[in-house]
CSV table of C-alpha atoms and ligand atoms in Angstrom, one decimal:
chain,number,residue,atom,x,y,z
A,15,UNK,CA,0.0,0.0,0.0
A,16,UNK,CA,1.3,3.4,-0.9
A,17,UNK,CA,-0.5,6.7,-0.9
A,18,UNK,CA,0.7,8.5,-4.0
A,19,UNK,CA,-1.1,11.8,-3.9
A,20,UNK,CA,-1.8,14.3,-1.1
A,21,UNK,CA,-5.1,13.5,0.7
A,22,UNK,CA,-5.8,17.2,0.9
A,23,UNK,CA,-4.9,18.8,-2.4
A,24,UNK,CA,-4.3,15.6,-4.5
A,25,UNK,CA,-0.9,17.0,-5.5
A,26,UNK,CA,1.9,14.6,-6.3
A,27,UNK,CA,4.8,16.9,-5.2
A,28,UNK,CA,5.5,14.9,-2.1
A,29,UNK,CA,8.7,14.8,0.0
A,30,UNK,CA,9.4,11.9,2.3
A,31,UNK,CA,10.5,13.1,5.8
A,32,UNK,CA,11.1,10.0,7.9
A,33,UNK,CA,10.2,6.4,8.3
A,34,UNK,CA,9.1,4.7,11.5
A,35,UNK,CA,8.7,1.0,10.8
A,36,UNK,CA,6.4,-1.4,12.6
A,37,UNK,CA,4.5,0.7,15.1
A,38,UNK,CA,1.3,-0.8,16.7
A,39,UNK,CA,-1.6,-0.3,14.4
A,40,UNK,CA,-3.8,0.9,17.4
A,41,UNK,CA,-2.6,2.8,20.4
A,42,UNK,CA,-6.0,3.1,21.9
A,43,UNK,CA,-7.3,-0.5,21.7
A,44,UNK,CA,-7.5,-2.1,25.1
A,45,UNK,CA,-5.7,-5.4,25.5
A,46,UNK,CA,-6.8,-7.7,28.3
A,47,UNK,CA,-4.0,-10.1,27.8
A,48,UNK,CA,-0.3,-9.3,28.1
A,49,UNK,CA,0.9,-11.8,25.5
A,50,UNK,CA,-1.8,-10.6,23.0
A,51,UNK,CA,-0.8,-7.0,23.7
A,52,UNK,CA,2.8,-7.8,22.8
A,53,UNK,CA,1.7,-9.5,19.6
A,54,UNK,CA,-0.6,-6.5,18.6
A,55,UNK,CA,-0.6,-6.0,14.8
A,56,UNK,CA,2.0,-3.5,13.5
A,57,UNK,CA,2.3,-1.3,10.4
A,58,UNK,CA,4.7,1.3,9.0
A,59,UNK,CA,4.7,5.1,9.1
A,60,UNK,CA,6.3,7.0,6.3
A,61,UNK,CA,5.8,10.6,7.2
A,62,UNK,CA,5.6,12.8,4.1
A,63,UNK,CA,5.2,16.5,3.3
A,64,UNK,CA,3.1,17.9,0.4
A,65,UNK,CA,5.1,20.7,-1.1
A,66,UNK,CA,1.9,22.1,-2.7
A,67,UNK,CA,-0.4,22.6,0.3
A,68,UNK,CA,1.8,22.0,3.3
A,69,UNK,CA,-0.1,18.9,4.5
A,70,UNK,CA,1.7,16.0,6.3
A,71,UNK,CA,0.5,12.5,6.0
A,72,UNK,CA,1.5,8.8,6.2
A,73,UNK,CA,2.2,7.5,2.8
A,74,UNK,CA,2.1,3.9,4.1
A,75,UNK,CA,-1.4,4.2,5.7
A,76,UNK,CA,-3.7,1.3,5.1
A,77,UNK,CA,-7.3,2.2,5.9
A,78,UNK,CA,-8.5,-1.4,6.2
A,79,UNK,CA,-6.2,-2.0,9.1
A,80,UNK,CA,-7.8,0.3,11.6
A,81,UNK,CA,-10.9,-0.5,13.6
A,82,UNK,CA,-12.8,1.6,16.1
A,83,UNK,CA,-15.2,-0.6,18.0
A,84,UNK,CA,-16.3,-0.8,21.7
A,85,UNK,CA,-12.8,-1.7,22.9
A,86,UNK,CA,-11.4,1.5,21.4
A,87,UNK,CA,-10.8,3.9,24.3
A,88,UNK,CA,-9.5,7.4,23.8
A,89,UNK,CA,-11.5,9.3,26.3
A,90,UNK,CA,-9.5,12.1,27.9
A,91,UNK,CA,-12.4,13.3,30.0
A,92,UNK,CA,-11.1,11.8,33.2
A,93,UNK,CA,-8.4,14.4,33.4
A,94,UNK,CA,-9.6,17.6,35.2
A,95,UNK,CA,-7.3,19.6,32.8
A,96,UNK,CA,-9.0,18.2,29.7
A,97,UNK,CA,-12.5,18.5,31.2
A,98,UNK,CA,-11.8,22.2,31.9
A,99,UNK,CA,-10.7,22.6,28.3
A,100,UNK,CA,-13.8,20.9,27.0
A,101,UNK,CA,-16.1,22.9,29.3
A,102,UNK,CA,-14.5,26.2,28.2
A,103,UNK,CA,-14.8,25.2,24.6
A,104,UNK,CA,-18.4,24.2,24.9
A,105,UNK,CA,-19.2,27.5,26.6
A,106,UNK,CA,-17.4,29.5,23.9
A,107,UNK,CA,-19.3,27.7,21.1
A,108,UNK,CA,-22.7,28.2,22.8
A,109,UNK,CA,-22.0,31.9,23.2
A,110,UNK,CA,-20.3,32.5,19.9
A,111,UNK,CA,-22.9,30.7,17.8
A,112,UNK,CA,-26.0,31.3,20.0
A,113,UNK,CA,-26.5,27.6,20.4
A,114,UNK,CA,-29.8,27.7,22.3
A,115,UNK,CA,-32.6,25.3,21.5
A,116,UNK,CA,-30.8,24.2,18.4
A,117,UNK,CA,-30.1,20.9,16.7
A,118,UNK,CA,-26.5,19.9,17.4
A,119,UNK,CA,-24.8,17.0,15.6
A,120,UNK,CA,-21.5,15.5,16.7
A,121,UNK,CA,-19.6,13.1,14.5
A,122,UNK,CA,-17.2,11.0,16.5
A,123,UNK,CA,-18.9,11.8,19.7
A,124,UNK,CA,-17.1,9.0,21.7
A,125,UNK,CA,-19.0,8.5,25.0
A,126,UNK,CA,-21.0,11.7,24.4
A,127,UNK,CA,-19.6,13.9,27.2
A,128,UNK,CA,-19.0,16.9,25.0
A,129,UNK,CA,-22.3,16.7,23.2
A,130,UNK,CA,-24.2,16.3,26.5
A,131,UNK,CA,-22.4,19.4,27.8
A,132,UNK,CA,-23.3,21.6,24.8
A,133,UNK,CA,-26.9,20.3,24.9
A,134,UNK,CA,-27.2,21.1,28.6
A,135,UNK,CA,-25.7,24.6,28.3
A,136,UNK,CA,-28.1,25.8,25.7
A,137,UNK,CA,-31.1,23.4,26.1
A,138,UNK,CA,-30.1,22.0,22.7
A,139,UNK,CA,-31.2,18.8,21.1
A,140,UNK,CA,-28.2,16.5,20.1
A,141,UNK,CA,-27.5,13.6,18.0
A,142,UNK,CA,-24.1,11.8,18.2
A,143,UNK,CA,-22.5,9.3,15.8
A,144,UNK,CA,-19.8,6.9,17.1
A,145,UNK,CA,-19.4,3.2,16.7
A,146,UNK,CA,-17.5,3.0,20.0
A,147,UNK,CA,-20.4,4.4,22.0
A,148,UNK,CA,-21.5,2.2,24.9
A,149,UNK,CA,-25.1,2.8,25.8
A,150,UNK,CA,-25.5,4.2,29.3
A,151,UNK,CA,-28.3,4.1,32.0
A,152,UNK,CA,-30.8,6.9,31.5
A,153,UNK,CA,-30.8,6.9,27.7
A,154,UNK,CA,-34.2,8.6,27.4
A,155,UNK,CA,-32.7,11.9,28.6
A,156,UNK,CA,-30.2,13.9,26.7
A,157,UNK,CA,-28.8,13.4,23.2
A,158,UNK,CA,-29.5,10.5,21.0
A,159,UNK,CA,-26.6,8.3,19.9
A,160,UNK,CA,-26.2,6.2,16.8
A,161,UNK,CA,-23.5,3.6,17.0
A,162,UNK,CA,-22.3,3.9,13.5
A,163,UNK,CA,-19.8,5.9,11.5
A,164,UNK,CA,-21.4,8.9,10.0
A,165,UNK,CA,-21.9,8.2,6.3
A,166,UNK,CA,-23.9,8.8,3.1
A,167,UNK,CA,-27.0,7.1,4.6
A,168,UNK,CA,-27.1,9.7,7.4
A,169,UNK,CA,-27.3,12.8,5.3
A,170,UNK,CA,-31.0,13.2,6.0
A,171,UNK,CA,-30.1,14.2,9.6
A,172,UNK,CA,-30.1,18.0,9.6
A,173,UNK,CA,-28.4,20.2,12.2
A,174,UNK,CA,-27.8,23.8,13.0
A,175,UNK,CA,-24.3,23.1,14.3
A,176,UNK,CA,-22.0,20.2,13.4
A,177,UNK,CA,-19.1,19.2,15.5
A,178,UNK,CA,-16.3,16.7,14.6
A,179,UNK,CA,-13.5,16.7,17.1
A,180,UNK,CA,-10.5,14.4,16.5
A,181,UNK,CA,-12.1,12.7,13.5
A,182,UNK,CA,-10.5,14.1,10.4
A,183,UNK,CA,-7.0,13.0,11.2
A,184,UNK,CA,-8.2,9.3,11.3
A,185,UNK,CA,-9.6,9.3,7.8
A,186,UNK,CA,-7.9,8.2,4.7
A,187,UNK,CA,-10.0,10.7,2.7
A,188,UNK,CA,-10.8,13.8,4.8
A,189,UNK,CA,-12.0,15.4,1.5
A,190,UNK,CA,-14.8,12.8,1.1
A,191,UNK,CA,-15.8,13.3,4.7
A,192,UNK,CA,-15.9,17.1,4.6
A,193,UNK,CA,-17.6,17.1,1.2
A,194,UNK,CA,-20.3,14.8,2.5
A,195,UNK,CA,-20.9,17.2,5.5
A,196,UNK,CA,-21.0,20.1,3.0
A,197,UNK,CA,-23.5,18.4,0.8
A,198,UNK,CA,-25.7,17.3,3.7
A,199,UNK,CA,-25.8,21.0,4.8
A,200,UNK,CA,-27.1,21.8,1.3
A,201,UNK,CA,-28.6,25.3,1.1
A,202,UNK,CA,-29.0,25.7,4.9
A,203,UNK,CA,-26.6,28.6,4.9
A,204,UNK,CA,-27.1,29.3,8.6
A,205,UNK,CA,-25.4,26.0,9.6
A,206,UNK,CA,-22.0,26.3,11.3
A,207,UNK,CA,-19.3,23.7,11.7
A,208,UNK,CA,-16.6,23.2,14.4
A,209,UNK,CA,-13.8,20.8,13.6
A,210,UNK,CA,-10.9,20.0,15.9
A,211,UNK,CA,-7.7,18.2,15.0
A,212,UNK,CA,-4.2,17.8,16.5
A,213,UNK,CA,-1.9,20.6,15.4
A,214,UNK,CA,1.1,19.2,13.6
A,215,UNK,CA,2.9,22.6,14.0
A,216,UNK,CA,3.0,22.0,17.7
A,217,UNK,CA,4.5,18.6,17.1
A,218,UNK,CA,7.1,20.0,14.7
A,219,UNK,CA,8.0,23.0,16.8
A,220,UNK,CA,8.2,21.2,20.1
A,221,UNK,CA,9.6,18.0,18.7
A,222,UNK,CA,6.6,16.0,19.9
A,223,UNK,CA,7.8,12.9,18.2
A,224,UNK,CA,5.5,10.7,20.2
A,225,UNK,CA,2.5,12.2,18.4
A,226,UNK,CA,3.2,10.2,15.2
A,227,UNK,CA,0.9,7.2,15.2
A,228,UNK,CA,-0.5,4.9,12.6
A,229,UNK,CA,-4.1,5.7,13.6
A,230,UNK,CA,-3.5,9.2,12.1
A,231,UNK,CA,-3.0,9.1,8.4
A,232,UNK,CA,-3.2,12.9,8.3
A,233,UNK,CA,-1.4,15.6,10.3
A,234,UNK,CA,-3.0,19.0,9.7
A,235,UNK,CA,-1.6,22.5,10.1
A,236,UNK,CA,-3.5,25.8,9.8
A,237,UNK,CA,-2.5,26.0,6.1
A,238,UNK,CA,-3.5,22.5,5.0
A,239,UNK,CA,-6.8,22.5,7.0
A,240,UNK,CA,-7.8,25.9,5.5
A,241,UNK,CA,-7.1,24.5,2.0
A,242,UNK,CA,-9.3,21.4,2.8
A,243,UNK,CA,-12.2,23.4,4.1
A,244,UNK,CA,-12.1,25.9,1.2
A,245,UNK,CA,-11.9,23.1,-1.3
A,246,UNK,CA,-14.9,21.3,0.2
A,247,UNK,CA,-17.1,24.4,-0.1
A,248,UNK,CA,-16.7,26.1,3.3
A,249,UNK,CA,-15.7,29.6,4.3
A,250,UNK,CA,-13.3,29.7,7.3
A,251,UNK,CA,-14.5,31.9,10.2
A,252,UNK,CA,-11.5,31.1,12.4
A,253,UNK,CA,-8.6,28.7,12.8
A,254,UNK,CA,-7.3,28.8,16.4
A,255,UNK,CA,-4.6,27.0,18.2
A,256,UNK,CA,-6.2,25.5,21.3
A,257,UNK,CA,-5.3,23.3,24.3
A,258,UNK,CA,-2.0,25.2,24.7
A,259,UNK,CA,-1.4,24.9,20.9
A,260,UNK,CA,-1.7,21.2,20.8
A,261,UNK,CA,-5.0,21.3,18.8
A,262,UNK,CA,-6.4,23.4,15.9
A,263,UNK,CA,-10.0,24.4,16.1
A,264,UNK,CA,-11.7,25.3,12.9
A,265,UNK,CA,-14.9,27.3,12.8
A,266,UNK,CA,-16.6,27.5,9.3
A,267,UNK,CA,-19.8,28.1,7.4
A,268,UNK,CA,-20.9,27.0,4.0
A,269,UNK,CA,-19.3,29.2,1.3
A,270,UNK,CA,-21.6,31.3,-0.9
A,271,UNK,CA,-19.3,31.1,-4.0
A,272,UNK,CA,-19.7,28.1,-6.2
A,273,UNK,CA,-16.0,28.0,-7.3
A,274,UNK,CA,-13.6,26.6,-4.8
A,275,UNK,CA,-10.0,27.2,-5.7
A,276,UNK,CA,-8.0,27.6,-2.5
A,277,UNK,CA,-4.8,29.6,-2.6
A,278,UNK,CA,-1.8,28.6,-0.5
A,279,UNK,CA,0.3,31.4,1.0
A,280,UNK,CA,4.0,30.9,0.0
A,281,UNK,CA,5.4,32.3,3.2
A,282,UNK,CA,3.4,29.7,5.3
A,283,UNK,CA,4.6,26.9,3.0
A,284,UNK,CA,8.2,28.0,3.3
A,285,UNK,CA,7.8,28.2,7.1
A,286,UNK,CA,6.3,24.7,7.3
A,287,UNK,CA,9.1,23.4,5.1
A,288,UNK,CA,11.7,24.8,7.6
A,289,UNK,CA,9.9,23.2,10.5
A,290,UNK,CA,9.6,19.9,8.7
A,291,UNK,CA,13.4,19.9,8.0
A,292,UNK,CA,14.2,20.8,11.6
A,293,UNK,CA,11.9,18.0,12.8
A,294,UNK,CA,13.5,15.4,10.5
A,295,UNK,CA,17.0,16.4,11.7
A,296,UNK,CA,16.1,16.2,15.4
A,297,UNK,CA,13.9,13.1,15.5
A,298,UNK,CA,16.8,10.7,15.7
A,299,UNK,CA,18.7,12.9,18.1
A,300,UNK,CA,15.8,13.1,20.6
A,301,UNK,CA,15.6,9.3,20.6
A,302,UNK,CA,19.3,8.9,21.2
A,303,UNK,CA,19.3,11.4,24.0
A,304,UNK,CA,16.5,9.4,25.7
A,305,UNK,CA,18.6,6.2,25.4
A,306,UNK,CA,21.4,8.0,27.2
A,307,UNK,CA,19.0,9.2,29.9
A,308,UNK,CA,17.7,5.6,30.4
A,309,UNK,CA,21.3,4.5,31.0
A,310,UNK,CA,21.6,6.9,33.9
A,311,UNK,CA,18.2,6.1,35.5
A,312,UNK,CA,17.7,3.6,38.3
A,313,UNK,CA,15.0,1.1,38.6
A,314,UNK,CA,11.3,1.7,39.0
A,315,UNK,CA,10.6,4.1,36.2
A,316,UNK,CA,6.9,4.5,35.2
A,317,UNK,CA,5.3,6.3,32.3
A,318,UNK,CA,2.3,8.5,33.1
A,319,UNK,CA,-0.2,8.5,30.3
A,320,UNK,CA,-1.3,5.3,28.5
A,321,UNK,CA,-2.7,7.1,25.4
A,322,UNK,CA,-1.2,7.5,22.0
A,323,UNK,CA,1.9,9.4,23.3
A,324,UNK,CA,2.6,6.8,26.0
A,325,UNK,CA,2.2,3.8,23.7
A,326,UNK,CA,4.5,5.4,21.1
A,327,UNK,CA,7.1,6.3,23.7
A,328,UNK,CA,7.1,2.8,25.2
A,329,UNK,CA,7.4,1.2,21.8
A,330,UNK,CA,10.3,3.4,20.8
A,331,UNK,CA,12.1,2.2,23.9
A,332,UNK,CA,10.8,-1.4,24.0
A,333,UNK,CA,14.3,-2.6,25.1
A,334,UNK,CA,14.3,-0.5,28.3
A,335,UNK,CA,13.5,-3.0,31.1
A,336,UNK,CA,13.2,-0.4,33.9
A,337,UNK,CA,9.7,0.6,32.8
A,338,UNK,CA,7.3,-1.9,34.2
A,339,UNK,CA,4.1,0.1,34.4
A,340,UNK,CA,2.1,2.8,32.7
A,341,UNK,CA,-0.1,5.0,34.8
A,342,UNK,CA,-3.5,6.2,33.6
A,343,UNK,CA,-6.4,7.9,35.4
A,344,UNK,CA,-9.0,6.4,33.0
A,345,UNK,CA,-10.4,3.6,35.1
A,346,UNK,CA,-11.4,1.7,32.0
A,347,UNK,CA,-7.7,1.2,31.2
A,348,UNK,CA,-6.7,-0.2,34.6
A,349,UNK,CA,-5.5,-3.8,34.3
A,350,UNK,CA,-5.1,-3.6,30.5
A,351,UNK,CA,-1.8,-3.9,28.7
A,352,UNK,CA,0.1,-1.6,26.4
A,353,UNK,CA,0.0,-2.5,22.7
A,354,UNK,CA,3.3,-3.7,21.4
A,355,UNK,CA,5.3,-3.8,24.6
A,356,UNK,CA,2.8,-5.2,27.1
A,357,UNK,CA,3.3,-3.1,30.3
A,358,UNK,CA,0.4,-3.2,32.6
A,359,UNK,CA,-1.7,-0.1,32.9
A,360,UNK,CA,-2.4,0.8,36.5
A,361,UNK,CA,-4.3,3.6,38.3
A,362,UNK,CA,-2.4,6.3,40.2
A,363,UNK,CA,-3.1,4.8,43.6
A,364,UNK,CA,-1.0,1.8,42.6
A,365,UNK,CA,2.1,4.0,42.9
A,366,UNK,CA,1.6,4.2,46.7
A,367,UNK,CA,2.8,0.7,47.1
A,368,UNK,CA,5.1,0.6,44.1
A,369,UNK,CA,7.0,3.8,45.0
A,370,UNK,CA,8.5,4.7,41.6
A,371,UNK,CA,11.9,6.5,41.5
A,372,UNK,CA,11.1,8.3,38.3
A,373,UNK,CA,7.9,9.3,36.6
A,374,UNK,CA,8.0,10.2,32.9
A,375,UNK,CA,5.1,12.5,32.0
A,376,UNK,CA,3.9,12.2,28.5
A,377,UNK,CA,2.0,15.4,28.1
A,378,UNK,CA,3.2,18.7,29.6
A,379,UNK,CA,-0.4,20.0,29.8
A,380,UNK,CA,-1.2,17.5,32.6
A,381,UNK,CA,2.0,18.2,34.6
A,382,UNK,CA,0.2,20.2,37.3
A,383,UNK,CA,-2.6,17.7,38.0
A,384,UNK,CA,-0.1,14.8,38.0
A,385,UNK,CA,2.2,16.6,40.4
A,386,UNK,CA,-0.8,17.2,42.7
A,387,UNK,CA,-1.9,13.5,42.6
A,388,UNK,CA,1.6,12.3,43.3
A,389,UNK,CA,1.9,14.7,46.3
A,390,UNK,CA,-1.4,13.5,47.6
A,391,UNK,CA,-0.1,9.9,47.5
A,392,UNK,CA,2.8,11.1,49.6
A,393,UNK,CA,5.5,10.3,47.0
A,394,UNK,CA,8.5,12.3,45.9
A,395,UNK,CA,9.8,10.8,42.7
A,396,UNK,CA,11.9,12.6,40.0
A,397,UNK,CA,9.9,13.9,37.1
A,398,UNK,CA,10.9,13.8,33.5
A,399,UNK,CA,9.0,15.3,30.6
A,400,UNK,CA,8.8,13.2,27.5
B,527,ZN,ZN1,-1.3,18.8,-0.6
C-alpha cells in the first residue's frame, strides 16, 4: 500500500520526511492479555510532506487495518485539565454561535460527554455518531446516539451546528468526509461547523515525536486544513490554536461562492518546510538522548499517560527493562496492557505501594494535575517530561 497523492490537495509533489517502521496499528485499543498486547498488529509510518499545500501524512497508511469498536478507548475526560478545556470550549461555542434550543450533531462523539455538555448549556437537542459508543443508563434523557460511522446514509439528519473533534486525522479521505458534510448541509446557509484536530505545527515546533501514530494518516496544520475546508465548499471563520497549541479548532460556514480554488500562502509553505526539515534532523537525536537518559536512570521508572503518546514512547524504547508500568487515570484502562510492549496499565493509587523513583510524564499539559496527585499519594519521585 502506498498513498501516491496528497489526501488534501491531491498533489503529487511529495517529500518523504522520515520512516518509522512497525509501530502498533492501534494505540487506543485495550488489550486484556499481556501476550496478546505484545503481539498486537503492526504497520509502517512514512511521514511525508506535500510541497503544494503543506499537509503532512503517512504515505504507508492502510485504511482497512484500523478499527474503532467498543474496545477502542481514547476518552480524555477523566483528566480535570482536559475537562476544563472541553467545558471552556463548549461555553465558547454556545456563546459565539448562539447555540440555544438548536439541533447539534456531533460526529465521532465518543461516549458523548462533550455533546451532553453543549446540549445542557443551551437546552439543545443533540445527535451523536460513534461506533465505539457504549449505551448508558438513562438513555431517554439527553442526546440520541447512533452507534455507526457517519456516512452517506445519514445525510438526511439535519443540524444547525455540526461538530467533529479528532475525527479528520483518522480518515484516509478527509476530503470525502468534509464534502459529505457540506452536501448534507445543502442550502441551509445558517449552519456552522466546528472541527478540531491535533496541530502538527506543535509537534514540529516542540519535537513532539510521540505524536506520530498509525491511527493518524493525516497531520493538519492551519495552512492545510484551511485548504481542505475551502476546497470542500466552506468559508473559514476562524482557525485557532487550542489546548496550549496542541490542537487546531476550525470554525466554518458554507461558502456562498460556487467556485472553490483555494490559494496557499507561499510564506506559510516556506515556514512549514523549515519546521519539517528541523523535525526530521532532530527526530533521531531526541531518541538517542533518551537512550542516554535511560542508562543513567535507576529502577522503578513509570510512564504517566497510556494514550497515544505513552504507547508510542514505550514502543520506541521497548528494550528498556526499567519501565514496568504505565499509569492512567482512566479507570477503563486499569488492568489492561500496552499494545506492542505489554506493560500493565495501573491507576495512580497503585504507585503508593510501588513507589517509583522516576515518573516520565507524556504530556506537559497534565503536569500540574499529575504533580498534585503524586503529592497526595505522599510520593516524591523525580519527574521527566517526554
Ligand atoms: Zn497537498
